[in-house]
mmCIF file with all atom_site columns, C-alpha atoms in Angstrom:
data_model
loop_
_atom_site.group_PDB
_atom_site.id
_atom_site.type_symbol
_atom_site.label_atom_id
_atom_site.label_alt_id
_atom_site.label_comp_id
_atom_site.label_asym_id
_atom_site.label_entity_id
_atom_site.label_seq_id
_atom_site.pdbx_PDB_ins_code
_atom_site.Cartn_x
_atom_site.Cartn_y
_atom_site.Cartn_z
_atom_site.occupancy
_atom_site.B_iso_or_equiv
_atom_site.pdbx_formal_charge
_atom_site.auth_seq_id
_atom_site.auth_comp_id
_atom_site.auth_asym_id
_atom_site.auth_atom_id
_atom_site.pdbx_PDB_model_num
ATOM 1   C CA . ARG A 1 1   ? -50.496 65.654 -33.620 1.00 66.00 ? 1   ARG A CA 1
ATOM 2   C CA . ARG A 1 2   ? -50.267 69.165 -35.068 1.00 70.00 ? 2   ARG A CA 1
ATOM 3   C CA . HIS A 1 3   ? -46.888 69.703 -33.442 1.00 76.00 ? 3   HIS A CA 1
ATOM 4   C CA . LEU A 1 4   ? -45.435 66.269 -34.146 1.00 77.00 ? 4   LEU A CA 1
ATOM 5   C CA . VAL A 1 5   ? -43.529 67.298 -37.295 1.00 77.00 ? 5   VAL A CA 1
ATOM 6   C CA . GLU A 1 6   ? -42.228 70.427 -35.601 1.00 80.00 ? 6   GLU A CA 1
ATOM 7   C CA . ALA A 1 7   ? -41.060 68.444 -32.560 1.00 75.00 ? 7   ALA A CA 1
ATOM 8   C CA . ALA A 1 8   ? -39.419 65.807 -34.767 1.00 76.00 ? 8   ALA A CA 1
ATOM 9   C CA . ASN A 1 9   ? -37.609 68.513 -36.722 1.00 79.00 ? 9   ASN A CA 1
ATOM 10  C CA . ARG A 1 10  ? -36.316 70.115 -33.496 1.00 80.00 ? 10  ARG A CA 1
ATOM 11  C CA . LEU A 1 11  ? -35.029 66.765 -32.238 1.00 75.00 ? 11  LEU A CA 1
ATOM 12  C CA . ALA A 1 12  ? -33.426 65.952 -35.592 1.00 78.00 ? 12  ALA A CA 1
ATOM 13  C CA . ALA A 1 13  ? -31.705 69.344 -35.574 1.00 80.00 ? 13  ALA A CA 1
ATOM 14  C CA . ALA A 1 14  ? -30.439 68.742 -32.023 1.00 78.00 ? 14  ALA A CA 1
ATOM 15  C CA . ALA A 1 15  ? -29.113 65.323 -33.066 1.00 79.00 ? 15  ALA A CA 1
ATOM 16  C CA . GLY A 1 16  ? -27.391 66.897 -36.074 1.00 82.00 ? 16  GLY A CA 1
ATOM 17  C CA . ARG A 1 17  ? -25.767 69.636 -33.970 1.00 83.00 ? 17  ARG A CA 1
ATOM 18  C CA . SER A 1 18  ? -24.758 66.981 -31.466 1.00 83.00 ? 18  SER A CA 1
ATOM 19  C CA . LEU A 1 19  ? -23.010 64.911 -34.110 1.00 86.00 ? 19  LEU A CA 1
ATOM 20  C CA . GLU A 1 20  ? -21.079 67.943 -35.370 1.00 89.00 ? 20  GLU A CA 1
ATOM 21  C CA . THR A 1 21  ? -19.836 68.764 -31.885 1.00 91.00 ? 21  THR A CA 1
ATOM 22  C CA . TYR A 1 22  ? -19.227 65.096 -31.131 1.00 92.00 ? 22  TYR A CA 1
ATOM 23  C CA . HIS A 1 23  ? -16.818 64.878 -34.053 1.00 91.00 ? 23  HIS A CA 1
ATOM 24  C CA . ALA A 1 24  ? -14.987 68.007 -32.918 1.00 93.00 ? 24  ALA A CA 1
ATOM 25  C CA . VAL A 1 25  ? -14.616 66.705 -29.345 1.00 94.00 ? 25  VAL A CA 1
ATOM 26  C CA . ALA A 1 26  ? -13.725 63.176 -30.453 1.00 95.00 ? 26  ALA A CA 1
ATOM 27  C CA . GLY A 1 27  ? -11.083 64.616 -32.759 1.00 94.00 ? 27  GLY A CA 1
ATOM 28  C CA . ARG A 1 28  ? -9.494  66.550 -29.902 1.00 92.00 ? 28  ARG A CA 1
ATOM 29  C CA . LEU A 1 29  ? -9.515  63.433 -27.719 1.00 94.00 ? 29  LEU A CA 1
ATOM 30  C CA . ALA A 1 30  ? -8.196  61.115 -30.434 1.00 93.00 ? 30  ALA A CA 1
ATOM 31  C CA . GLY A 1 31  ? -4.523  61.627 -29.713 1.00 88.00 ? 31  GLY A CA 1
ATOM 32  C CA . GLU A 1 32  ? -2.530  60.566 -26.711 1.00 91.00 ? 32  GLU A CA 1
ATOM 33  C CA . PRO A 1 33  ? -2.821  63.035 -23.847 1.00 94.00 ? 33  PRO A CA 1
ATOM 34  C CA . ARG A 1 34  ? 0.062   64.355 -21.827 1.00 93.00 ? 34  ARG A CA 1
ATOM 35  C CA . PRO A 1 35  ? 0.478   62.226 -18.684 1.00 95.00 ? 35  PRO A CA 1
ATOM 36  C CA . ALA A 1 36  ? -1.005  65.035 -16.568 1.00 95.00 ? 36  ALA A CA 1
ATOM 37  C CA . ASP A 1 37  ? -4.141  64.995 -18.754 1.00 96.00 ? 37  ASP A CA 1
ATOM 38  C CA . ALA A 1 38  ? -4.648  61.221 -18.914 1.00 96.00 ? 38  ALA A CA 1
ATOM 39  C CA . ALA A 1 39  ? -7.343  61.012 -16.223 1.00 97.00 ? 39  ALA A CA 1
ATOM 40  C CA . ALA A 1 40  ? -9.283  63.957 -17.640 1.00 97.00 ? 40  ALA A CA 1
ATOM 41  C CA . TRP A 1 41  ? -9.107  62.509 -21.158 1.00 97.00 ? 41  TRP A CA 1
ATOM 42  C CA . ALA A 1 42  ? -10.362 59.152 -19.858 1.00 97.00 ? 42  ALA A CA 1
ATOM 43  C CA . ASP A 1 43  ? -13.231 60.926 -18.086 1.00 97.00 ? 43  ASP A CA 1
ATOM 44  C CA . LEU A 1 44  ? -14.125 62.900 -21.211 1.00 97.00 ? 44  LEU A CA 1
ATOM 45  C CA . ARG A 1 45  ? -13.923 59.841 -23.451 1.00 97.00 ? 45  ARG A CA 1
ATOM 46  C CA . GLU A 1 46  ? -16.193 57.910 -21.109 1.00 97.00 ? 46  GLU A CA 1
ATOM 47  C CA . GLN A 1 47  ? -18.674 60.790 -20.969 1.00 97.00 ? 47  GLN A CA 1
ATOM 48  C CA . LEU A 1 48  ? -18.615 61.093 -24.742 1.00 97.00 ? 48  LEU A CA 1
ATOM 49  C CA . GLY A 1 49  ? -19.317 57.381 -25.110 1.00 96.00 ? 49  GLY A CA 1
ATOM 50  C CA . PHE A 1 50  ? -22.333 57.666 -22.823 1.00 96.00 ? 50  PHE A CA 1
ATOM 51  C CA . LEU A 1 51  ? -23.709 60.645 -24.757 1.00 96.00 ? 51  LEU A CA 1
ATOM 52  C CA . VAL A 1 52  ? -23.229 59.615 -28.378 1.00 94.00 ? 52  VAL A CA 1
ATOM 53  C CA . TYR A 1 53  ? -23.230 55.990 -29.501 1.00 92.00 ? 53  TYR A CA 1
ATOM 54  C CA . ARG A 1 54  ? -24.896 53.897 -32.175 1.00 92.00 ? 54  ARG A CA 1
ATOM 55  C CA . GLY A 1 55  ? -28.636 54.461 -31.816 1.00 89.00 ? 55  GLY A CA 1
ATOM 56  C CA . PHE A 1 56  ? -28.352 57.294 -29.249 1.00 88.00 ? 56  PHE A CA 1
ATOM 57  C CA . ALA A 1 57  ? -30.960 59.434 -31.020 1.00 84.00 ? 57  ALA A CA 1
ATOM 58  C CA . ALA A 1 58  ? -33.567 56.683 -30.727 1.00 85.00 ? 58  ALA A CA 1
ATOM 59  C CA . VAL A 1 59  ? -33.067 55.922 -27.029 1.00 88.00 ? 59  VAL A CA 1
ATOM 60  C CA . THR A 1 60  ? -32.074 59.266 -25.503 1.00 89.00 ? 60  THR A CA 1
ATOM 61  C CA . PRO A 1 61  ? -35.125 60.873 -23.893 1.00 89.00 ? 61  PRO A CA 1
ATOM 62  C CA . ALA A 1 62  ? -36.423 63.746 -26.038 1.00 84.00 ? 62  ALA A CA 1
ATOM 63  C CA . GLU A 1 63  ? -35.784 66.333 -23.326 1.00 88.00 ? 63  GLU A CA 1
ATOM 64  C CA . SER A 1 64  ? -32.203 65.144 -22.891 1.00 91.00 ? 64  SER A CA 1
ATOM 65  C CA . LEU A 1 65  ? -31.635 64.980 -26.644 1.00 87.00 ? 65  LEU A CA 1
ATOM 66  C CA . ARG A 1 66  ? -32.695 68.609 -26.822 1.00 88.00 ? 66  ARG A CA 1
ATOM 67  C CA . HIS A 1 67  ? -29.898 69.484 -24.353 1.00 93.00 ? 67  HIS A CA 1
ATOM 68  C CA . LEU A 1 68  ? -27.259 67.205 -25.883 1.00 93.00 ? 68  LEU A CA 1
ATOM 69  C CA . PRO A 1 69  ? -25.638 69.958 -28.003 1.00 93.00 ? 69  PRO A CA 1
ATOM 70  C CA . ARG A 1 70  ? -25.065 71.968 -24.806 1.00 95.00 ? 70  ARG A CA 1
ATOM 71  C CA . TYR A 1 71  ? -23.561 68.985 -22.990 1.00 96.00 ? 71  TYR A CA 1
ATOM 72  C CA . LEU A 1 72  ? -21.145 68.436 -25.861 1.00 96.00 ? 72  LEU A CA 1
ATOM 73  C CA . ALA A 1 73  ? -20.344 72.152 -26.070 1.00 96.00 ? 73  ALA A CA 1
ATOM 74  C CA . ALA A 1 74  ? -19.546 71.995 -22.355 1.00 97.00 ? 74  ALA A CA 1
ATOM 75  C CA . MET A 1 75  ? -17.046 69.256 -23.121 1.00 97.00 ? 75  MET A CA 1
ATOM 76  C CA . GLU A 1 76  ? -15.388 71.531 -25.679 1.00 95.00 ? 76  GLU A CA 1
ATOM 77  C CA . ARG A 1 77  ? -15.253 74.350 -23.135 1.00 97.00 ? 77  ARG A CA 1
ATOM 78  C CA . ARG A 1 78  ? -13.800 71.960 -20.563 1.00 97.00 ? 78  ARG A CA 1
ATOM 79  C CA . LEU A 1 79  ? -10.973 71.068 -22.931 1.00 96.00 ? 79  LEU A CA 1
ATOM 80  C CA . GLU A 1 80  ? -10.261 74.755 -23.528 1.00 95.00 ? 80  GLU A CA 1
ATOM 81  C CA . LYS A 1 81  ? -10.364 75.624 -19.841 1.00 96.00 ? 81  LYS A CA 1
ATOM 82  C CA . ARG A 1 82  ? -8.306  72.617 -18.810 1.00 96.00 ? 82  ARG A CA 1
ATOM 83  C CA . ALA A 1 83  ? -5.398  73.937 -20.845 1.00 93.00 ? 83  ALA A CA 1
ATOM 84  C CA . LEU A 1 84  ? -5.519  77.130 -18.760 1.00 95.00 ? 84  LEU A CA 1
ATOM 85  C CA . ASN A 1 85  ? -6.168  75.616 -15.324 1.00 96.00 ? 85  ASN A CA 1
ATOM 86  C CA . PRO A 1 86  ? -5.692  71.850 -15.071 1.00 97.00 ? 86  PRO A CA 1
ATOM 87  C CA . ALA A 1 87  ? -5.780  71.898 -11.257 1.00 97.00 ? 87  ALA A CA 1
ATOM 88  C CA . ARG A 1 88  ? -9.309  73.324 -11.241 1.00 97.00 ? 88  ARG A CA 1
ATOM 89  C CA . ASP A 1 89  ? -10.430 70.748 -13.795 1.00 98.00 ? 89  ASP A CA 1
ATOM 90  C CA . ASP A 1 90  ? -8.910  67.958 -11.702 1.00 98.00 ? 90  ASP A CA 1
ATOM 91  C CA . GLN A 1 91  ? -10.702 69.243 -8.602  1.00 98.00 ? 91  GLN A CA 1
ATOM 92  C CA . SER A 1 92  ? -14.075 69.401 -10.371 1.00 97.00 ? 92  SER A CA 1
ATOM 93  C CA . MET A 1 93  ? -13.530 65.952 -11.833 1.00 98.00 ? 93  MET A CA 1
ATOM 94  C CA . ALA A 1 94  ? -12.701 64.573 -8.372  1.00 97.00 ? 94  ALA A CA 1
ATOM 95  C CA . GLU A 1 95  ? -15.940 66.059 -7.035  1.00 97.00 ? 95  GLU A CA 1
ATOM 96  C CA . ILE A 1 96  ? -18.238 64.577 -9.664  1.00 97.00 ? 96  ILE A CA 1
ATOM 97  C CA . ARG A 1 97  ? -16.439 61.260 -10.185 1.00 97.00 ? 97  ARG A CA 1
ATOM 98  C CA . PRO A 1 98  ? -17.828 59.427 -7.103  1.00 97.00 ? 98  PRO A CA 1
ATOM 99  C CA . LEU A 1 99  ? -21.406 60.280 -8.115  1.00 98.00 ? 99  LEU A CA 1
ATOM 100 C CA . TRP A 1 100 ? -20.756 59.264 -11.720 1.00 98.00 ? 100 TRP A CA 1
ATOM 101 C CA . GLU A 1 101 ? -19.209 55.938 -10.721 1.00 97.00 ? 101 GLU A CA 1
ATOM 102 C CA . ALA A 1 102 ? -21.989 55.170 -8.246  1.00 97.00 ? 102 ALA A CA 1
ATOM 103 C CA . TRP A 1 103 ? -24.596 55.943 -10.911 1.00 97.00 ? 103 TRP A CA 1
ATOM 104 C CA . ARG A 1 104 ? -22.770 53.846 -13.514 1.00 96.00 ? 104 ARG A CA 1
ATOM 105 C CA . ARG A 1 105 ? -22.525 50.804 -11.224 1.00 96.00 ? 105 ARG A CA 1
ATOM 106 C CA . ARG A 1 106 ? -26.199 51.045 -10.340 1.00 96.00 ? 106 ARG A CA 1
ATOM 107 C CA . ALA A 1 107 ? -27.259 51.614 -13.958 1.00 95.00 ? 107 ALA A CA 1
ATOM 108 C CA . GLU A 1 108 ? -25.287 48.544 -15.070 1.00 95.00 ? 108 GLU A CA 1
ATOM 109 C CA . ALA A 1 109 ? -26.880 46.416 -12.340 1.00 95.00 ? 109 ALA A CA 1
ATOM 110 C CA . VAL A 1 110 ? -30.393 47.598 -13.238 1.00 94.00 ? 110 VAL A CA 1
ATOM 111 C CA . ALA A 1 111 ? -29.767 46.998 -16.945 1.00 93.00 ? 111 ALA A CA 1
ATOM 112 C CA . ALA A 1 112 ? -28.378 43.509 -16.221 1.00 95.00 ? 112 ALA A CA 1
ATOM 113 C CA . GLU A 1 113 ? -31.705 42.681 -14.578 1.00 94.00 ? 113 GLU A CA 1
ATOM 114 C CA . GLY A 1 114 ? -33.536 43.924 -17.676 1.00 92.00 ? 114 GLY A CA 1
ATOM 115 C CA . LEU A 1 115 ? -35.181 46.722 -15.720 1.00 91.00 ? 115 LEU A CA 1
ATOM 116 C CA . ARG A 1 116 ? -35.592 50.460 -16.224 1.00 89.00 ? 116 ARG A CA 1
ATOM 117 C CA . ASP A 1 117 ? -35.494 52.994 -13.416 1.00 92.00 ? 117 ASP A CA 1
ATOM 118 C CA . PRO A 1 118 ? -36.831 56.439 -14.372 1.00 93.00 ? 118 PRO A CA 1
ATOM 119 C CA . GLU A 1 119 ? -35.340 58.005 -11.231 1.00 95.00 ? 119 GLU A CA 1
ATOM 120 C CA . LEU A 1 120 ? -31.929 56.616 -12.105 1.00 95.00 ? 120 LEU A CA 1
ATOM 121 C CA . SER A 1 121 ? -32.295 57.969 -15.632 1.00 94.00 ? 121 SER A CA 1
ATOM 122 C CA . ALA A 1 122 ? -33.244 61.406 -14.307 1.00 95.00 ? 122 ALA A CA 1
ATOM 123 C CA . PHE A 1 123 ? -30.211 61.334 -12.039 1.00 97.00 ? 123 PHE A CA 1
ATOM 124 C CA . ARG A 1 124 ? -27.977 60.503 -14.988 1.00 97.00 ? 124 ARG A CA 1
ATOM 125 C CA . TRP A 1 125 ? -29.119 63.616 -16.862 1.00 97.00 ? 125 TRP A CA 1
ATOM 126 C CA . ALA A 1 126 ? -28.777 65.713 -13.716 1.00 97.00 ? 126 ALA A CA 1
ATOM 127 C CA . LEU A 1 127 ? -25.133 64.591 -13.678 1.00 98.00 ? 127 LEU A CA 1
ATOM 128 C CA . GLU A 1 128 ? -24.740 66.062 -17.167 1.00 97.00 ? 128 GLU A CA 1
ATOM 129 C CA . GLU A 1 129 ? -26.185 69.330 -15.900 1.00 97.00 ? 129 GLU A CA 1
ATOM 130 C CA . LEU A 1 130 ? -23.710 69.216 -13.011 1.00 98.00 ? 130 LEU A CA 1
ATOM 131 C CA . ARG A 1 131 ? -20.875 68.787 -15.499 1.00 98.00 ? 131 ARG A CA 1
ATOM 132 C CA . VAL A 1 132 ? -22.077 71.907 -17.307 1.00 98.00 ? 132 VAL A CA 1
ATOM 133 C CA . SER A 1 133 ? -22.152 73.732 -13.974 1.00 97.00 ? 133 SER A CA 1
ATOM 134 C CA . LEU A 1 134 ? -18.661 72.596 -12.997 1.00 97.00 ? 134 LEU A CA 1
ATOM 135 C CA . PHE A 1 135 ? -16.848 72.813 -16.318 1.00 98.00 ? 135 PHE A CA 1
ATOM 136 C CA . ALA A 1 136 ? -18.733 75.365 -18.447 1.00 97.00 ? 136 ALA A CA 1
ATOM 137 C CA . GLN A 1 137 ? -20.868 77.591 -16.224 1.00 96.00 ? 137 GLN A CA 1
ATOM 138 C CA . GLU A 1 138 ? -21.255 80.152 -18.997 1.00 97.00 ? 138 GLU A CA 1
ATOM 139 C CA . LEU A 1 139 ? -23.470 77.658 -20.877 1.00 97.00 ? 139 LEU A CA 1
ATOM 140 C CA . LYS A 1 140 ? -25.932 77.688 -17.972 1.00 96.00 ? 140 LYS A CA 1
ATOM 141 C CA . THR A 1 141 ? -27.833 74.694 -16.655 1.00 97.00 ? 141 THR A CA 1
ATOM 142 C CA . ALA A 1 142 ? -31.393 73.815 -17.577 1.00 95.00 ? 142 ALA A CA 1
ATOM 143 C CA . GLN A 1 143 ? -32.255 73.241 -13.922 1.00 92.00 ? 143 GLN A CA 1
ATOM 144 C CA . PRO A 1 144 ? -30.754 74.196 -10.579 1.00 94.00 ? 144 PRO A CA 1
ATOM 145 C CA . VAL A 1 145 ? -28.011 71.707 -9.788  1.00 96.00 ? 145 VAL A CA 1
ATOM 146 C CA . SER A 1 146 ? -25.169 71.394 -7.314  1.00 97.00 ? 146 SER A CA 1
ATOM 147 C CA . LEU A 1 147 ? -22.966 68.741 -5.796  1.00 97.00 ? 147 LEU A CA 1
ATOM 148 C CA . LYS A 1 148 ? -24.871 69.018 -2.527  1.00 97.00 ? 148 LYS A CA 1
ATOM 149 C CA . ARG A 1 149 ? -28.242 68.540 -4.247  1.00 97.00 ? 149 ARG A CA 1
ATOM 150 C CA . LEU A 1 150 ? -27.070 65.544 -6.229  1.00 97.00 ? 150 LEU A CA 1
ATOM 151 C CA . ARG A 1 151 ? -25.413 63.944 -3.229  1.00 97.00 ? 151 ARG A CA 1
ATOM 152 C CA . GLY A 1 152 ? -28.716 64.277 -1.388  1.00 97.00 ? 152 GLY A CA 1
ATOM 153 C CA . ARG A 1 153 ? -30.650 62.952 -4.348  1.00 97.00 ? 153 ARG A CA 1
ATOM 154 C CA . TRP A 1 154 ? -28.289 59.985 -4.605  1.00 97.00 ? 154 TRP A CA 1
ATOM 155 C CA . ALA A 1 155 ? -28.719 59.227 -0.896  1.00 96.00 ? 155 ALA A CA 1
ATOM 156 C CA . GLU A 1 156 ? -32.499 59.187 -1.462  1.00 95.00 ? 156 GLU A CA 1
ATOM 157 C CA . LEU A 1 157 ? -32.108 56.825 -4.434  1.00 94.00 ? 157 LEU A CA 1
ATOM 158 C CA . GLU A 1 158 ? -29.873 54.537 -2.393  1.00 91.00 ? 158 GLU A CA 1
ATOM 159 C CA . SER A 1 159 ? -32.272 54.422 0.544   1.00 91.00 ? 159 SER A CA 1
ATOM 160 C CA . ALA A 1 160 ? -35.222 53.675 -1.767  1.00 84.00 ? 160 ALA A CA 1
ATOM 161 C CA . HIS A 1 161 ? -33.525 50.544 -3.105  1.00 74.00 ? 161 HIS A CA 1
#
């Protein structure tokens, strides 16, 4: 109880920083992309919608909310880096996309049944760490993460269900 106010203030600050960066990223993605950037913009817009939405601060796990400013900063870095090397961005996006889509399909099915799956939720946030690793390594990940690890973790999740 002694640390409740301090923890609440940290989370509120993270949510505030997240909203500032959200607006910067959303502003950059607001226009129409060049045809070569369309897929990347769609990916970024989808990611942004899964990170910040009405009520996100109330339902995002506290640990993930704490890292949200870094995830959004990684999106900013991705936009900067994409301008310099779109082929590398496309390659990284192609690597993570199958895991993201598999997670999204499964998460939608679980939600449609009115269930919650903590392992699926943990995997979702590991995907955000992987995005940091792939698109903005200089921001560092909060946990060791790689495509190989997440592919293995996904195979375990699939075999458990």
